[in-house]
Tab-separated table of C-alpha atoms in Angstrom:
chain	number	residue	atom	x	y	z
U	1	UNK	CA	58.207	92.430	97.989
U	2	UNK	CA	58.303	94.914	100.902
U	3	UNK	CA	59.961	98.115	100.082
U	4	UNK	CA	61.378	98.501	103.582
U	5	UNK	CA	63.042	95.080	103.481
U	6	UNK	CA	64.364	95.900	99.979
U	7	UNK	CA	65.946	99.024	101.223
U	8	UNK	CA	67.515	97.047	104.116
U	9	UNK	CA	68.689	94.523	101.482
U	10	UNK	CA	70.617	97.155	99.595
U	11	UNK	CA	72.186	98.482	102.800
U	12	UNK	CA	73.641	95.198	103.655
U	13	UNK	CA	77.417	95.135	103.033
U	14	UNK	CA	77.180	91.622	101.556
U	15	UNK	CA	74.846	92.820	98.858
U	16	UNK	CA	76.996	95.898	97.824
U	17	UNK	CA	80.025	93.683	97.935
U	18	UNK	CA	78.512	91.096	95.563
U	19	UNK	CA	76.777	93.487	93.121
U	20	UNK	CA	79.608	96.071	93.018
U	21	UNK	CA	82.252	93.358	92.688
U	22	UNK	CA	80.483	91.707	89.735
U	23	UNK	CA	79.839	95.050	88.128
U	24	UNK	CA	83.519	95.974	88.563
U	25	UNK	CA	84.711	92.838	86.764
U	26	UNK	CA	82.077	93.197	83.965
U	27	UNK	CA	82.667	96.867	83.376
U	28	UNK	CA	86.590	96.517	83.554
U	29	UNK	CA	86.549	93.666	80.856
U	30	UNK	CA	84.051	95.591	78.755
U	31	UNK	CA	86.279	98.699	78.735
U	32	UNK	CA	89.357	96.626	78.034
U	33	UNK	CA	87.527	94.767	75.258
U	34	UNK	CA	86.274	98.044	73.705
U	35	UNK	CA	89.922	99.315	73.819
U	36	UNK	CA	90.931	96.256	71.711
U	37	UNK	CA	93.205	94.920	74.539
U	38	UNK	CA	95.067	91.857	73.432
U	39	UNK	CA	93.811	88.629	74.854
U	40	UNK	CA	90.080	89.537	75.171
U	41	UNK	CA	89.078	88.388	71.713
U	42	UNK	CA	87.330	85.365	72.907
U	43	UNK	CA	85.246	87.199	75.600
U	44	UNK	CA	81.928	88.549	74.335
U	45	UNK	CA	79.928	91.467	75.760
U	46	UNK	CA	76.881	89.194	75.968
U	47	UNK	CA	78.864	86.956	78.306
U	48	UNK	CA	79.947	89.873	80.597
U	49	UNK	CA	76.355	91.271	80.604
U	50	UNK	CA	75.075	87.833	81.539
U	51	UNK	CA	77.541	87.581	84.344
U	52	UNK	CA	76.355	90.969	85.787
U	53	UNK	CA	72.791	89.992	85.405
U	54	UNK	CA	73.025	86.647	87.006
U	55	UNK	CA	75.123	88.125	89.823
U	56	UNK	CA	72.429	90.730	90.619
U	57	UNK	CA	69.523	88.420	90.145
U	58	UNK	CA	70.825	85.892	92.519
U	59	UNK	CA	72.345	88.257	95.266
U	60	UNK	CA	69.322	90.443	95.674
U	61	UNK	CA	66.667	87.608	96.422
U	62	UNK	CA	69.088	85.835	98.606
U	63	UNK	CA	70.036	88.773	100.749
U	64	UNK	CA	66.424	89.959	100.717
U	65	UNK	CA	65.434	86.773	102.687
U	66	UNK	CA	68.269	87.582	105.246
U	67	UNK	CA	67.059	91.258	105.531
U	68	UNK	CA	63.445	90.384	106.229
U	69	UNK	CA	64.468	87.771	108.822
U	70	UNK	CA	62.975	84.654	107.021
U	71	UNK	CA	66.309	82.916	106.908
U	72	UNK	CA	68.771	82.684	109.612
U	73	UNK	CA	72.626	82.992	108.890
U	74	UNK	CA	73.045	79.265	108.577
U	75	UNK	CA	70.272	78.806	105.980
U	76	UNK	CA	71.234	81.891	104.077
U	77	UNK	CA	74.876	80.656	103.950
U	78	UNK	CA	74.009	77.252	102.736
U	79	UNK	CA	71.633	78.400	99.960
U	80	UNK	CA	73.680	81.339	98.829
U	81	UNK	CA	76.771	79.010	98.438
U	82	UNK	CA	74.990	76.842	96.077
U	83	UNK	CA	72.983	79.509	94.198
U	84	UNK	CA	75.536	82.391	94.115
U	85	UNK	CA	79.088	81.214	95.043
U	86	UNK	CA	79.238	78.142	92.775
U	87	UNK	CA	78.129	80.066	89.609
U	88	UNK	CA	80.698	82.815	90.408
U	89	UNK	CA	83.419	80.235	90.837
U	90	UNK	CA	82.610	78.564	87.534
U	91	UNK	CA	82.427	81.965	85.794
U	92	UNK	CA	85.744	82.984	87.359
U	93	UNK	CA	87.410	79.788	86.292
U	94	UNK	CA	85.989	80.158	82.758
U	95	UNK	CA	87.269	83.875	82.577
U	96	UNK	CA	90.726	82.642	83.918
U	97	UNK	CA	90.950	80.137	80.989
U	98	UNK	CA	89.914	82.875	78.461
U	99	UNK	CA	91.995	85.662	79.654
U	100	UNK	CA	95.030	84.201	81.638
U	101	UNK	CA	96.857	87.658	81.336
U	102	UNK	CA	94.413	89.113	83.791
U	103	UNK	CA	94.946	86.475	86.562
U	104	UNK	CA	95.406	89.090	89.235
U	105	UNK	CA	91.851	90.515	88.417
U	106	UNK	CA	90.445	87.143	88.600
U	107	UNK	CA	92.051	86.215	91.928
U	108	UNK	CA	90.812	89.551	93.319
U	109	UNK	CA	87.330	88.924	92.189
U	110	UNK	CA	87.520	85.405	93.749
U	111	UNK	CA	88.695	86.875	97.017
U	112	UNK	CA	85.994	89.527	97.027
U	113	UNK	CA	83.199	86.926	96.412
U	114	UNK	CA	84.308	85.087	99.712
U	115	UNK	CA	85.066	88.237	101.669
U	116	UNK	CA	81.456	89.301	102.396
U	117	UNK	CA	80.412	86.194	104.460
U	118	UNK	CA	84.002	85.588	105.542
U	119	UNK	CA	83.237	85.361	109.295
U	120	UNK	CA	80.072	83.227	108.875
U	121	UNK	CA	81.070	80.535	106.366
U	122	UNK	CA	81.891	77.101	107.541
U	123	UNK	CA	85.202	75.356	106.531
U	124	UNK	CA	83.338	72.729	104.397
U	125	UNK	CA	82.095	75.467	102.087
U	126	UNK	CA	85.728	76.794	101.565
U	127	UNK	CA	86.902	73.195	100.906
U	128	UNK	CA	84.094	72.432	98.592
U	129	UNK	CA	84.544	75.765	96.681
U	130	UNK	CA	88.247	74.934	96.312
U	131	UNK	CA	87.497	71.527	94.832
U	132	UNK	CA	84.834	73.017	92.438
U	133	UNK	CA	87.202	75.795	91.309
U	134	UNK	CA	90.154	73.456	90.827
U	135	UNK	CA	88.081	70.913	88.972
U	136	UNK	CA	86.602	73.517	86.770
U	137	UNK	CA	90.080	74.830	85.884
U	138	UNK	CA	91.126	71.303	85.027
U	139	UNK	CA	88.085	70.754	82.919
U	140	UNK	CA	88.388	74.027	80.951
U	141	UNK	CA	92.251	73.858	80.601
U	142	UNK	CA	92.492	70.141	79.474
U	143	UNK	CA	89.325	69.576	77.394
U	144	UNK	CA	88.907	72.732	75.496
U	145	UNK	CA	85.271	73.085	76.515
U	146	UNK	CA	85.701	76.702	77.111
U	147	UNK	CA	86.686	77.198	73.355
U	148	UNK	CA	90.514	77.409	73.928
U	149	UNK	CA	93.177	75.000	72.800
U	150	UNK	CA	93.343	72.193	75.370
U	151	UNK	CA	96.594	71.689	77.281
U	152	UNK	CA	98.155	68.267	76.590
U	153	UNK	CA	100.031	66.435	79.316
U	154	UNK	CA	103.091	66.555	76.926
U	155	UNK	CA	103.045	70.227	77.452
U	156	UNK	CA	105.328	69.909	80.464
U	157	UNK	CA	105.849	73.646	81.364
U	158	UNK	CA	102.093	74.450	81.161
U	159	UNK	CA	101.182	71.382	83.222
U	160	UNK	CA	103.671	72.169	85.882
U	161	UNK	CA	102.381	75.806	85.974
U	162	UNK	CA	98.892	74.561	86.136
U	163	UNK	CA	99.347	72.299	89.115
U	164	UNK	CA	101.442	74.921	90.996
U	165	UNK	CA	98.584	77.401	90.452
U	166	UNK	CA	95.940	74.914	91.603
U	167	UNK	CA	97.977	74.127	94.580
U	168	UNK	CA	98.291	77.799	95.437
U	169	UNK	CA	94.538	78.053	95.154
U	170	UNK	CA	94.022	75.230	97.422
U	171	UNK	CA	96.314	76.649	100.050
U	172	UNK	CA	94.562	79.973	99.624
U	173	UNK	CA	91.119	78.491	100.233
U	174	UNK	CA	92.631	76.433	103.228
U	175	UNK	CA	94.009	79.611	104.654
U	176	UNK	CA	90.617	81.335	104.385
U	177	UNK	CA	88.749	78.408	105.927
U	178	UNK	CA	91.080	78.608	108.945
U	179	UNK	CA	90.751	82.384	109.273
U	180	UNK	CA	86.966	82.178	108.684
U	181	UNK	CA	86.681	79.492	111.444
U	182	UNK	CA	88.641	81.568	113.819
U	183	UNK	CA	86.525	84.668	113.094
U	184	UNK	CA	83.366	82.646	113.489
U	185	UNK	CA	84.511	81.288	116.827
U	186	UNK	CA	85.422	84.846	118.049
U	187	UNK	CA	82.191	86.232	116.722
U	188	UNK	CA	80.302	83.528	118.678
U	189	UNK	CA	82.188	84.483	121.915
U	190	UNK	CA	81.480	88.196	121.330
U	191	UNK	CA	77.843	87.569	120.746
U	192	UNK	CA	77.662	85.556	123.860
U	193	UNK	CA	79.408	88.357	125.796
U	194	UNK	CA	77.056	90.853	124.283
U	195	UNK	CA	73.942	88.879	125.346
U	196	UNK	CA	75.450	88.621	128.900
U	197	UNK	CA	76.261	92.393	128.872
U	198	UNK	CA	72.725	93.266	127.961
U	199	UNK	CA	71.374	91.289	130.967
U	200	UNK	CA	73.861	93.177	133.350
U	201	UNK	CA	73.301	96.544	131.590
U	202	UNK	CA	71.403	98.061	134.465
U	203	UNK	CA	73.810	96.740	137.018
U	204	UNK	CA	76.752	98.112	135.058
U	205	UNK	CA	74.983	101.513	134.733
U	206	UNK	CA	74.668	101.633	138.507
U	207	UNK	CA	78.238	100.531	139.013
U	208	UNK	CA	79.476	103.146	136.517
U	209	UNK	CA	77.514	105.868	138.343
U	210	UNK	CA	79.157	104.691	141.657
U	211	UNK	CA	82.496	104.781	139.971
U	212	UNK	CA	81.969	108.186	138.705
U	213	UNK	CA	80.981	109.418	142.113
U	214	UNK	CA	84.122	107.739	143.617
U	215	UNK	CA	86.290	109.280	140.881
U	216	UNK	CA	84.850	112.678	141.688
U	217	UNK	CA	85.663	112.196	145.416
U	218	UNK	CA	89.172	110.933	144.498
U	219	UNK	CA	89.790	113.910	142.187
U	220	UNK	CA	88.597	116.242	144.885
U	221	UNK	CA	90.967	114.560	147.367
U	222	UNK	CA	93.750	114.561	144.811
U	223	UNK	CA	93.334	118.348	144.456
U	224	UNK	CA	93.536	118.806	148.126
U	225	UNK	CA	96.585	116.687	148.467
U	226	UNK	CA	98.162	118.478	145.492
U	227	UNK	CA	97.526	121.807	147.114
U	228	UNK	CA	98.970	120.665	150.414
U	229	UNK	CA	102.097	119.413	148.599
U	230	UNK	CA	102.555	122.688	146.819
U	231	UNK	CA	102.357	124.427	150.283
U	232	UNK	CA	104.755	121.829	151.835
U	233	UNK	CA	107.122	122.500	148.733
U	234	UNK	CA	107.129	126.299	149.545
U	235	UNK	CA	107.641	125.601	153.257
U	236	UNK	CA	110.572	123.250	152.527
U	237	UNK	CA	112.035	125.860	150.202
U	238	UNK	CA	111.730	128.523	152.824
U	239	UNK	CA	113.488	126.191	155.270
U	240	UNK	CA	116.665	126.285	153.193
U	241	UNK	CA	119.194	129.094	153.783
U	242	UNK	CA	119.654	132.164	151.586
U	243	UNK	CA	121.727	135.051	151.357
U	244	UNK	CA	125.117	133.252	151.517
U	245	UNK	CA	125.715	134.266	147.925
U	246	UNK	CA	126.840	137.708	149.286
U	247	UNK	CA	129.711	136.286	151.516
U	248	UNK	CA	132.843	138.133	150.396
U	249	UNK	CA	135.396	135.573	151.244
U	250	UNK	CA	133.437	132.519	149.842
U	251	UNK	CA	131.930	131.692	146.392
U	252	UNK	CA	128.958	129.412	147.182
U	253	UNK	CA	126.239	127.858	145.066
U	254	UNK	CA	123.771	125.320	146.468
U	255	UNK	CA	121.216	123.525	144.375
U	256	UNK	CA	118.475	121.151	145.756
U	257	UNK	CA	116.297	119.041	143.402
U	258	UNK	CA	113.669	116.751	145.269
U	259	UNK	CA	112.515	113.670	143.324
U	260	UNK	CA	108.938	114.502	144.102
U	261	UNK	CA	107.152	117.727	145.186
U	262	UNK	CA	109.076	117.569	148.527
U	263	UNK	CA	112.107	115.528	149.433
U	264	UNK	CA	114.427	114.141	152.104
U	265	UNK	CA	117.471	116.325	151.672
U	266	UNK	CA	118.329	119.262	153.935
U	267	UNK	CA	121.276	121.654	154.078
U	268	UNK	CA	122.233	124.790	156.069
U	269	UNK	CA	125.017	127.299	155.521
U	270	UNK	CA	125.680	129.731	158.539
U	271	UNK	CA	128.277	132.338	159.223
U	272	UNK	CA	129.231	131.884	162.977
U	273	UNK	CA	131.741	134.673	163.161
U	274	UNK	CA	133.718	136.758	160.874
U	275	UNK	CA	135.641	134.282	158.731
U	276	UNK	CA	134.080	131.327	160.471
U	277	UNK	CA	131.326	129.211	158.701
U	278	UNK	CA	129.363	126.127	159.363
U	279	UNK	CA	127.971	123.909	156.624
U	280	UNK	CA	125.518	121.011	157.224
U	281	UNK	CA	124.075	118.527	154.741
U	282	UNK	CA	121.724	115.743	155.757
U	283	UNK	CA	120.050	112.944	153.534
U	284	UNK	CA	117.068	111.230	155.155
U	285	UNK	CA	115.875	107.774	154.224
U	286	UNK	CA	112.944	107.718	152.004
U	287	UNK	CA	111.543	110.227	149.571
U	288	UNK	CA	108.458	112.435	149.309
U	289	UNK	CA	106.284	113.210	152.377
U	290	UNK	CA	108.133	110.826	154.610
U	291	UNK	CA	111.593	112.229	153.788
U	292	UNK	CA	110.266	115.768	154.074
U	293	UNK	CA	108.850	115.129	157.530
U	294	UNK	CA	112.362	113.732	158.676
U	295	UNK	CA	114.033	116.814	157.373
U	296	UNK	CA	111.646	118.968	159.423
U	297	UNK	CA	112.762	116.988	162.624
U	298	UNK	CA	116.460	117.235	161.485
U	299	UNK	CA	116.120	121.098	161.069
U	300	UNK	CA	114.496	121.536	164.513
U	301	UNK	CA	117.107	119.638	166.218
U	302	UNK	CA	119.994	121.347	164.354
U	303	UNK	CA	118.709	124.910	164.854
U	304	UNK	CA	119.172	124.529	168.664
U	305	UNK	CA	122.766	123.329	168.127
U	306	UNK	CA	124.302	125.192	165.173
U	307	UNK	CA	125.395	128.171	167.230
U	308	UNK	CA	126.289	126.410	170.463
U	309	UNK	CA	130.107	126.581	169.813
U	310	UNK	CA	130.321	122.709	170.105
U	311	UNK	CA	132.619	120.902	167.647
U	312	UNK	CA	130.985	119.036	164.754
U	313	UNK	CA	131.418	115.486	166.370
U	314	UNK	CA	129.621	116.578	169.461
U	315	UNK	CA	126.764	118.084	167.602
U	316	UNK	CA	126.295	114.897	165.702
U	317	UNK	CA	126.350	112.893	168.862
U	318	UNK	CA	123.643	115.012	170.398
U	319	UNK	CA	121.581	114.881	167.101
U	320	UNK	CA	121.855	111.102	167.235
U	321	UNK	CA	120.861	110.746	170.709
U	322	UNK	CA	117.775	112.992	170.448
U	323	UNK	CA	116.800	111.411	167.095
U	324	UNK	CA	116.757	107.954	168.534
U	325	UNK	CA	114.922	109.001	171.689
U	326	UNK	CA	112.151	110.603	169.631
U	327	UNK	CA	111.935	108.058	166.718
U	328	UNK	CA	113.308	104.891	167.949
U	329	UNK	CA	110.053	102.905	167.221
U	330	UNK	CA	109.922	104.118	163.541
U	331	UNK	CA	113.243	102.767	162.239
U	332	UNK	CA	114.245	106.113	160.615
U	333	UNK	CA	117.800	107.016	159.856
U	334	UNK	CA	119.729	109.762	158.055
U	335	UNK	CA	123.236	110.473	156.973
U	336	UNK	CA	124.999	113.850	157.329
U	337	UNK	CA	128.117	115.808	157.327
U	338	UNK	CA	128.924	118.915	159.326
U	339	UNK	CA	131.792	121.074	158.240
U	340	UNK	CA	133.375	123.957	160.047
U	341	UNK	CA	135.507	126.505	158.003
U	342	UNK	CA	137.784	128.719	159.952
U	343	UNK	CA	139.183	130.988	157.354
U	344	UNK	CA	141.169	133.015	159.984
U	345	UNK	CA	143.150	129.895	160.956
U	346	UNK	CA	143.110	128.267	157.585
U	347	UNK	CA	141.385	125.199	159.109
U	348	UNK	CA	138.633	122.799	157.982
U	349	UNK	CA	137.073	120.573	160.812
U	350	UNK	CA	134.442	118.105	159.990
U	351	UNK	CA	132.555	115.082	161.197
U	352	UNK	CA	130.498	112.727	158.924
U	353	UNK	CA	127.693	110.372	159.941
U	354	UNK	CA	127.550	107.577	157.235
U	355	UNK	CA	127.494	110.228	154.483
U	356	UNK	CA	129.286	109.534	151.102
U	357	UNK	CA	132.814	110.768	150.825
U	358	UNK	CA	132.828	114.361	150.000
U	359	UNK	CA	135.500	116.195	147.939
U	360	UNK	CA	138.148	118.875	148.717
U	361	UNK	CA	140.197	120.233	145.852
U	362	UNK	CA	143.609	121.556	146.681
U	363	UNK	CA	146.114	122.562	143.849
U	364	UNK	CA	144.246	120.238	141.422
U	365	UNK	CA	144.563	117.371	144.000
U	366	UNK	CA	141.386	115.560	145.074
U	367	UNK	CA	141.072	114.828	148.853
U	368	UNK	CA	138.088	112.949	150.197
U	369	UNK	CA	136.271	113.489	153.438
U	370	UNK	CA	135.295	110.017	154.477
U	371	UNK	CA	132.612	109.360	157.195
U	372	UNK	CA	133.814	109.304	160.763
U	373	UNK	CA	130.771	107.455	162.306
U	374	UNK	CA	127.592	105.598	161.656
U	375	UNK	CA	124.296	106.955	160.271
U	376	UNK	CA	122.158	108.980	162.625
U	377	UNK	CA	119.544	106.748	164.198
U	378	UNK	CA	121.444	103.412	164.286
U	379	UNK	CA	122.759	103.241	167.928
U	380	UNK	CA	122.691	105.719	170.957
U	381	UNK	CA	126.303	104.509	171.591
U	382	UNK	CA	127.658	105.946	168.312
U	383	UNK	CA	130.683	108.156	168.549
U	384	UNK	CA	131.651	110.772	165.960
U	385	UNK	CA	135.145	111.957	165.638
U	386	UNK	CA	136.281	115.091	164.081
U	387	UNK	CA	138.962	115.357	161.339
U	388	UNK	CA	140.958	118.491	160.634
U	389	UNK	CA	142.489	119.637	157.287
U	390	UNK	CA	144.457	122.591	156.349
U	391	UNK	CA	142.804	124.872	153.718
U	392	UNK	CA	144.150	127.607	151.426
U	393	UNK	CA	142.902	130.271	149.134
U	394	UNK	CA	141.261	128.875	145.936
U	395	UNK	CA	140.623	125.588	147.673
U	396	UNK	CA	137.165	124.231	146.548
U	397	UNK	CA	134.823	122.014	148.633
U	398	UNK	CA	132.032	119.973	147.084
U	399	UNK	CA	129.262	118.565	149.108
U	400	UNK	CA	126.470	116.419	147.763
U	401	UNK	CA	123.904	113.779	148.666
U	402	UNK	CA	124.130	110.187	147.549
U	403	UNK	CA	121.506	110.952	144.819
U	404	UNK	CA	124.432	112.207	142.724
U	405	UNK	CA	126.495	109.080	142.585
U	406	UNK	CA	123.560	106.788	142.397
U	407	UNK	CA	121.627	108.188	139.566
U	408	UNK	CA	121.276	105.429	136.820
U	409	UNK	CA	121.239	105.786	133.017
U	410	UNK	CA	119.192	103.556	130.553
U	411	UNK	CA	121.709	100.787	130.913
U	412	UNK	CA	121.278	100.748	134.669
U	413	UNK	CA	124.777	102.166	135.198
U	414	UNK	CA	125.474	104.649	138.031
U	415	UNK	CA	126.776	108.089	137.584
U	416	UNK	CA	129.657	107.331	139.947
U	417	UNK	CA	132.589	109.300	141.337
U	418	UNK	CA	134.881	108.730	138.206
U	419	UNK	CA	132.476	110.751	136.005
U	420	UNK	CA	132.082	113.433	138.640
U	421	UNK	CA	136.012	113.786	139.007
U	422	UNK	CA	136.168	114.160	135.260
U	423	UNK	CA	133.775	117.046	135.326
U	424	UNK	CA	135.622	118.625	138.379
U	425	UNK	CA	138.937	118.316	136.360
U	426	UNK	CA	137.473	119.914	133.368
U	427	UNK	CA	135.628	122.695	135.115
U	428	UNK	CA	137.898	123.322	138.178
U	429	UNK	CA	138.650	126.943	137.135
U	430	UNK	CA	135.061	128.022	136.916
U	431	UNK	CA	132.909	129.729	139.568
U	432	UNK	CA	130.657	127.759	141.876
U	433	UNK	CA	127.610	128.486	140.058
U	434	UNK	CA	129.212	127.467	136.687
U	435	UNK	CA	130.600	124.262	138.260
U	436	UNK	CA	127.243	123.094	139.832
U	437	UNK	CA	125.488	123.993	136.488
U	438	UNK	CA	128.134	121.798	134.613
U	439	UNK	CA	127.646	118.927	137.043
U	440	UNK	CA	123.896	118.949	136.693
U	441	UNK	CA	124.116	119.270	132.829
U	442	UNK	CA	126.400	116.288	132.684
U	443	UNK	CA	124.135	114.248	135.049
U	444	UNK	CA	121.153	115.135	132.775
U	445	UNK	CA	123.015	113.998	129.752
U	446	UNK	CA	124.079	110.836	131.510
U	447	UNK	CA	120.442	110.043	132.493
U	448	UNK	CA	119.064	111.090	129.101
U	449	UNK	CA	116.929	113.791	130.742
U	450	UNK	CA	114.863	111.218	132.733
U	451	UNK	CA	113.402	112.136	136.158
U	452	UNK	CA	115.845	111.475	139.022
U	453	UNK	CA	115.461	108.443	141.104
U	454	UNK	CA	116.544	110.074	144.300
U	455	UNK	CA	116.585	113.538	145.884
U	456	UNK	CA	119.676	115.479	144.889
U	457	UNK	CA	121.642	118.226	146.571
U	458	UNK	CA	125.005	119.715	145.273
U	459	UNK	CA	126.821	122.449	147.068
U	460	UNK	CA	130.009	124.096	145.566
U	461	UNK	CA	132.194	126.240	147.825
U	462	UNK	CA	135.409	128.157	146.696
U	463	UNK	CA	137.478	129.999	149.212
U	464	UNK	CA	138.288	133.405	147.968
U	465	UNK	CA	140.943	134.248	150.477
U	466	UNK	CA	142.581	132.686	153.545
U	467	UNK	CA	144.917	134.955	155.627
U	468	UNK	CA	148.597	133.858	155.807
U	469	UNK	CA	149.527	132.116	159.004
U	470	UNK	CA	151.289	134.397	161.237
């Protein structure tokens, strides 16, 4: 017997499973018997030692033949079933009759004996094992061969228990046969795939190297794009106005939250003259880089017009005409609203191009600013009318992009104007900064803190003082 193969034999999981399993049963019952446990009077130490010896003497030679490669799995499984499994089944059945109080231990030992070759054993071995085990139990219980009092057919309760127990064993073996067959088929598929993979190992290695090179190039490109987007984000932030927080006659807070690094919203707040202000808010179609590029074009066009002295509707008509002339082949559009505040005259004049209805709050009354024309970019013949409203001290104007109304929650419900009006009612006495913060906090609660689905701009403006008419 070769020492190397013997060493491999003991390293096989099936060898340890059989020997340790048999040893556990023998040692356990020996300890229980030594402790004078009730029910073990008919079991002798010699029988337990014999079980341990037979278990080891049969397991080691069988698995040695498997370890040294003389037997294939099919031959080893067939011989080990008759030489090892059947004796273990008979001993388990005998022990079950002798010590019925330890049925759980017996079933565990029975399960362990089949566990080692579980994925290799054919269904017929499980069926044959179930029949042998059931027949052994019948023989031992009803004949008294095992030295116990035989069960008579007149012992109705015991007979019913016996047949239920045997039926359970048969179902258990049947389930194991199905599971084993499934594992065997899967193992066969895995082995086939492994053989195929070995043939393609060199090819896979080359492909993996190519993929790694491509991933490195993609990562490098991604870092460049990320750097460019960060630069674009800073540029877009610089494009937005600043310094309006210091206007003495207006309390203003503007907040812009792009969905991606850059976005498609743009706003501008300009003081034209003392007490005269112009506010512009645009929302381009698309998000990310596309939206950001459109906002650049919007800003360029608006910068040439915002100080022209033209009325809001005229400016929107010029923006529409120039935008269509430059981008008519790209099918690009945007909505916007342009608001002129003349605090000296107490007048608000605005024009809106397809933009959502904005909100003017006067004495706790909500007035809407509906659009006065179509989206920019739809038709060169679009006309944009102006609308004029009177304004007073402490009036509040709220401008926003459609990303506010159209943010969904987990139930696919939109934030909507009703929820916005509830916040405005509750927080109407607060400063513009506090009001915007309240709206954004309520929106975050509504969306459960998820990333916004659209770019979002919110501008709150409160008029500090309007001179009395005279």
